[in-house]
JSON list of C-alpha atoms in Angstrom, two decimals:
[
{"chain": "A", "resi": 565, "resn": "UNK", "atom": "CA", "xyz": [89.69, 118.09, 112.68]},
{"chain": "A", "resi": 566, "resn": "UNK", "atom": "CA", "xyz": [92.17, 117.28, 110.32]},
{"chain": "A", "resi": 567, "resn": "UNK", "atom": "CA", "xyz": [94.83, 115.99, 112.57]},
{"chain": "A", "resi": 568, "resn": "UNK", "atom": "CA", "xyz": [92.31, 113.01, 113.53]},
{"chain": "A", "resi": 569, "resn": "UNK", "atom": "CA", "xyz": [93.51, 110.76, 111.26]},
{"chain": "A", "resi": 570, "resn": "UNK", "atom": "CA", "xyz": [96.91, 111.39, 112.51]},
{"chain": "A", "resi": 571, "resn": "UNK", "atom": "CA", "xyz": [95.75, 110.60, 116.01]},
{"chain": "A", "resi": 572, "resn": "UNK", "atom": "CA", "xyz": [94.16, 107.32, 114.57]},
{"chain": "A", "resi": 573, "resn": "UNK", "atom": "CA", "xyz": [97.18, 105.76, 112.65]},
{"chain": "A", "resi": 574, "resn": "UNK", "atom": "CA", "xyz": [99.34, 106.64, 115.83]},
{"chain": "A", "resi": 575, "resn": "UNK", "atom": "CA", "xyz": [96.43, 104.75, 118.10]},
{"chain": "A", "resi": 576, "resn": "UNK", "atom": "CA", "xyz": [97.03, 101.81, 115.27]},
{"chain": "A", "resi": 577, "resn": "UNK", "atom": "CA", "xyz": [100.71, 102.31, 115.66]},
{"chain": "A", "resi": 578, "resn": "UNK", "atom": "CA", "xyz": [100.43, 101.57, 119.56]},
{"chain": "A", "resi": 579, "resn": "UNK", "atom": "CA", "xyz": [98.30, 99.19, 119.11]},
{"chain": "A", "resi": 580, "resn": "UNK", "atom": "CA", "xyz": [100.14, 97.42, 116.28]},
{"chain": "A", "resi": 581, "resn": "UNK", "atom": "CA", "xyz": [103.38, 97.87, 118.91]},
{"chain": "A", "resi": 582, "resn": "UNK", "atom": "CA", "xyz": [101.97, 96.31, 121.67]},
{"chain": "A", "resi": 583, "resn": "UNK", "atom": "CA", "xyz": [100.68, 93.42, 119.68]},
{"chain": "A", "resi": 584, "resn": "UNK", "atom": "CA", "xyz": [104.41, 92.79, 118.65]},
{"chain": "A", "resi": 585, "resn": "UNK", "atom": "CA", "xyz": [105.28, 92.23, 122.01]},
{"chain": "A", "resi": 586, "resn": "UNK", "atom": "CA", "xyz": [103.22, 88.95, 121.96]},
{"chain": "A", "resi": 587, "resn": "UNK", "atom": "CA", "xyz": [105.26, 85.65, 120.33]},
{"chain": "A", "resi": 588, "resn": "UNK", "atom": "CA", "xyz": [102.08, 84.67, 118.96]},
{"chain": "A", "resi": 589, "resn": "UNK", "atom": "CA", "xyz": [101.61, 87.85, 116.88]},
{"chain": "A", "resi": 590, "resn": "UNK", "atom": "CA", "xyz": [105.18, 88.29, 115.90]},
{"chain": "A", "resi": 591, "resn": "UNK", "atom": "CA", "xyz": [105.24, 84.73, 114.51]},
{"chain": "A", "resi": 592, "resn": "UNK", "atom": "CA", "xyz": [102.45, 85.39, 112.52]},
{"chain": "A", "resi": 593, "resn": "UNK", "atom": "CA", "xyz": [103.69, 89.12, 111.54]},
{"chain": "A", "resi": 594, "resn": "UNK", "atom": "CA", "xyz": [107.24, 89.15, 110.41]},
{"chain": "A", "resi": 595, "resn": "UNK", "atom": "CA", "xyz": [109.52, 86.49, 108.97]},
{"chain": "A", "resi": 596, "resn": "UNK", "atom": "CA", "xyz": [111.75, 84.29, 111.03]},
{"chain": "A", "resi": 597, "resn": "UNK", "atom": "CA", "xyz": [115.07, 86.24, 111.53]},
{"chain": "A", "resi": 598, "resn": "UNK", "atom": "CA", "xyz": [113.12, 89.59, 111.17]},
{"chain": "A", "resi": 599, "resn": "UNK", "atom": "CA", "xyz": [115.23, 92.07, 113.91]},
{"chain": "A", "resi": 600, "resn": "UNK", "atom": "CA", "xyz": [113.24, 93.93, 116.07]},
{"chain": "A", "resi": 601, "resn": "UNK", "atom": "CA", "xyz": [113.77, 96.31, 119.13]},
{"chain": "A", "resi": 602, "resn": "UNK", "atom": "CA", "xyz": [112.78, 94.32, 122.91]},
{"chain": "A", "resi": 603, "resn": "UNK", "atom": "CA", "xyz": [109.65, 94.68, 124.40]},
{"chain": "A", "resi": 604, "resn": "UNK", "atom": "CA", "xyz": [110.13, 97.34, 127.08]},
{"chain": "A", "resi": 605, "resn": "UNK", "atom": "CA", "xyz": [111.05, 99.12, 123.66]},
{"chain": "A", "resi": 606, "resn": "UNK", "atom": "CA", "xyz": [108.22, 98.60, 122.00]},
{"chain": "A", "resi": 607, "resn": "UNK", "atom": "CA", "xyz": [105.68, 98.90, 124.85]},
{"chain": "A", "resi": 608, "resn": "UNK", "atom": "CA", "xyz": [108.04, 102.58, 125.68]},
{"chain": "A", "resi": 609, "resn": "UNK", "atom": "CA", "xyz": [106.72, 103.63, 122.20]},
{"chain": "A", "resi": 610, "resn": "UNK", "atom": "CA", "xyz": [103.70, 102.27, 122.33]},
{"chain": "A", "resi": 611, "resn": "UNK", "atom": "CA", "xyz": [102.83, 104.56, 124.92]},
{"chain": "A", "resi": 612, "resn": "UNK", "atom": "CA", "xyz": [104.93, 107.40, 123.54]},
{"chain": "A", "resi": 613, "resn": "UNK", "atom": "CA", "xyz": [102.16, 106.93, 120.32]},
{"chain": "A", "resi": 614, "resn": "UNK", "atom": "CA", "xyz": [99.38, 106.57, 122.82]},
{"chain": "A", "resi": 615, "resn": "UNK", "atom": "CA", "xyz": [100.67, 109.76, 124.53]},
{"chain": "A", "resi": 616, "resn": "UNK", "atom": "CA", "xyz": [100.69, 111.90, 121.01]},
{"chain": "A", "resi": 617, "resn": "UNK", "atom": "CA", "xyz": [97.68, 111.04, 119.66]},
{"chain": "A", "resi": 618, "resn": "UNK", "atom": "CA", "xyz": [95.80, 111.76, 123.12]},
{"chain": "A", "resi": 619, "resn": "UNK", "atom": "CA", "xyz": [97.78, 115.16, 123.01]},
{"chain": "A", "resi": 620, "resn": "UNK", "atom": "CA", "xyz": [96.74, 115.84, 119.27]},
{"chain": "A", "resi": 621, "resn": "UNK", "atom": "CA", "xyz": [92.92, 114.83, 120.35]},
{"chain": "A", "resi": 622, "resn": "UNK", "atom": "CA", "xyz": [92.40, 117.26, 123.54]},
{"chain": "A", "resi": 623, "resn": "UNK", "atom": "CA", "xyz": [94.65, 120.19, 121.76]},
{"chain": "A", "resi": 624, "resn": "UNK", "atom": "CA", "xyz": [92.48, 119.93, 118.61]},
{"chain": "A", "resi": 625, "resn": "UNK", "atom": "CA", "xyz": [89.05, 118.97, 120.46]},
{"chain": "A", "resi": 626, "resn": "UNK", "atom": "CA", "xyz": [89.52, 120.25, 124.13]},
{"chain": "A", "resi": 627, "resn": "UNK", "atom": "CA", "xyz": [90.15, 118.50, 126.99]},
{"chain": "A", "resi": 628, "resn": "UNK", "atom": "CA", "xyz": [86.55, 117.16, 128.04]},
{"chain": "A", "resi": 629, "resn": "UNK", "atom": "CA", "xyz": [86.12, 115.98, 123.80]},
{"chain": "A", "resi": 630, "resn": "UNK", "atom": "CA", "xyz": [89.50, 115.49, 122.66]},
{"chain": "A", "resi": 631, "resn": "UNK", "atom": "CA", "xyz": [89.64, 112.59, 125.46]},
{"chain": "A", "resi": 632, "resn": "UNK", "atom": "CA", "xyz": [86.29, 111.10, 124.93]},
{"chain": "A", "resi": 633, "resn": "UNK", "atom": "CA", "xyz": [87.46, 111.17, 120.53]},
{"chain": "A", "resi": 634, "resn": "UNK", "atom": "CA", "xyz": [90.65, 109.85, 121.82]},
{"chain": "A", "resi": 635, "resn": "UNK", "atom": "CA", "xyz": [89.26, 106.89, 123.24]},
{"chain": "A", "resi": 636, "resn": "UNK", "atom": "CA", "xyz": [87.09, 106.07, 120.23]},
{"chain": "A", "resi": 637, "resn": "UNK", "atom": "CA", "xyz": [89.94, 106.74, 118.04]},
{"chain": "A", "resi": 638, "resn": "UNK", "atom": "CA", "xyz": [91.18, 104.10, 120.06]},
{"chain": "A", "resi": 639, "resn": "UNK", "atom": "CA", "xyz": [88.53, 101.56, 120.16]},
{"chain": "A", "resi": 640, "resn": "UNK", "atom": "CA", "xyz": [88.30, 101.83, 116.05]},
{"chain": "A", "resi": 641, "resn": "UNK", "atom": "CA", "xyz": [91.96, 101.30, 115.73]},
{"chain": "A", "resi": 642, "resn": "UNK", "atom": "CA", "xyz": [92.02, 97.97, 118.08]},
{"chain": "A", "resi": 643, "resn": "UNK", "atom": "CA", "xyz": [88.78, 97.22, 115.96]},
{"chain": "A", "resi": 644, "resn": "UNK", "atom": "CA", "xyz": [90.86, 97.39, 112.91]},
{"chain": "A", "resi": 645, "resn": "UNK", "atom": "CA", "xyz": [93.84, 95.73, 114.06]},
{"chain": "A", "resi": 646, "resn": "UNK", "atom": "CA", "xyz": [91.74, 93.00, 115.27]},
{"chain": "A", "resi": 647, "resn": "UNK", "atom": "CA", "xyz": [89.81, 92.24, 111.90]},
{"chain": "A", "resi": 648, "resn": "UNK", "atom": "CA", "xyz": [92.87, 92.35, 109.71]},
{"chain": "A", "resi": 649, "resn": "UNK", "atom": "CA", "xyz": [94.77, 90.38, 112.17]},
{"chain": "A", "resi": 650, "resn": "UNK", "atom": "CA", "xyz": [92.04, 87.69, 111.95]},
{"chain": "A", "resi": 651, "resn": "UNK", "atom": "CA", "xyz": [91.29, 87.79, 107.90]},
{"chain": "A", "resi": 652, "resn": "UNK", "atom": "CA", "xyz": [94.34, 90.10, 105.99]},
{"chain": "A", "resi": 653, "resn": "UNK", "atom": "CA", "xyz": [97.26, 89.17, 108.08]},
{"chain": "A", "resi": 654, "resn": "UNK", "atom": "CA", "xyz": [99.53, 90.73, 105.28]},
{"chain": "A", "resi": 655, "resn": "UNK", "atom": "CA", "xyz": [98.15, 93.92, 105.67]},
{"chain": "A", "resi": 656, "resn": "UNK", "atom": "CA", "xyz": [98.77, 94.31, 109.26]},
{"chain": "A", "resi": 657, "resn": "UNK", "atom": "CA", "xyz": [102.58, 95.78, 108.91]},
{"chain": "A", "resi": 658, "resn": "UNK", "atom": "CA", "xyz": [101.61, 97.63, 105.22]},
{"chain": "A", "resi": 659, "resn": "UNK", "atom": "CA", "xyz": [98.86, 99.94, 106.58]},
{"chain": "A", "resi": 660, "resn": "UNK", "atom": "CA", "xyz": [100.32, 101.45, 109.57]},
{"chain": "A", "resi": 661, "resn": "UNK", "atom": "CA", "xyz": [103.53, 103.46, 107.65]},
{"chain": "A", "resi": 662, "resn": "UNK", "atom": "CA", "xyz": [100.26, 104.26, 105.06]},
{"chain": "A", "resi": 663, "resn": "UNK", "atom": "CA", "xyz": [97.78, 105.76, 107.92]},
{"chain": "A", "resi": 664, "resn": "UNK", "atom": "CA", "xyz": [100.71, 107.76, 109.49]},
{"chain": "A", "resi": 665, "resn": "UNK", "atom": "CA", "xyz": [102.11, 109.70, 106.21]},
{"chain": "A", "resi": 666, "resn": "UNK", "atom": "CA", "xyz": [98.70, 110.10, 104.99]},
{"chain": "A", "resi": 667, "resn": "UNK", "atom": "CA", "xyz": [97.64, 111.54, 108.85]},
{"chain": "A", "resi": 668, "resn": "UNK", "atom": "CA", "xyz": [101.03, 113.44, 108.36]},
{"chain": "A", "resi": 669, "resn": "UNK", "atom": "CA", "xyz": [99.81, 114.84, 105.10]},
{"chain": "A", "resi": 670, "resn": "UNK", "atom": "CA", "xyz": [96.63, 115.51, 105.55]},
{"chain": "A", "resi": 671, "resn": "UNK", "atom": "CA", "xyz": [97.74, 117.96, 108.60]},
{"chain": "A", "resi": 672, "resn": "UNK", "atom": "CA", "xyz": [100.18, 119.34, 106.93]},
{"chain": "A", "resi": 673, "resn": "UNK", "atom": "CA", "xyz": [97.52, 120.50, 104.11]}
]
């Protein structure tokens, strides 16, 4: 149970990843001259952090839950992303390093 969260920020990672990939995002996300690895990069680790967090879901929840939590983990995260990308743009980039080290923590503990 406690690794959930970590399985969440690494769905928002993803998610936050693949909306990088998009010129219209980036523009809006990072500054102009902002370096950043190439999209087959990003979408690579995208699905490496799609990949983990399934893996942390079914070994914590079982296969037959751990998927089904996994995809709602998944849903909430692209729900997230979605709102703050449409009213708190500057909190976008801020609150994924914030979910992972807390999901980090809180699994450690």
């Amino acid at each position: 149970m406690s690794v959930l969260l970590l399985a969440f920020a690494l769905n928002y990672l993803a998610m936050l990843l693949q909306c990088l990939t998009l010129n219209r995002h980036r523009g809006a996300l990072l500054r102009d001259g902002a370096r950043v690895p190439g999209k087959p990069v990003m979408r690579a680790l995208a699905v490496v952090c799609f990949g983990l967090a399934l893996w942390l879901c079914v070994d914590s929840q079982g296969e037959e839950i751990g998927s089904v939590v996994w995809l709602c983990l998944l849903m909430l995260s692209g729900v997230l992303l979605v709102l703050l990308l449409a009213w708190r743009v500057r909190w976008v980039l801020p609150l994924a390093p914030l979910l992972v080290v807390g999901g980090a923590v809180q699994g450690i503990f």
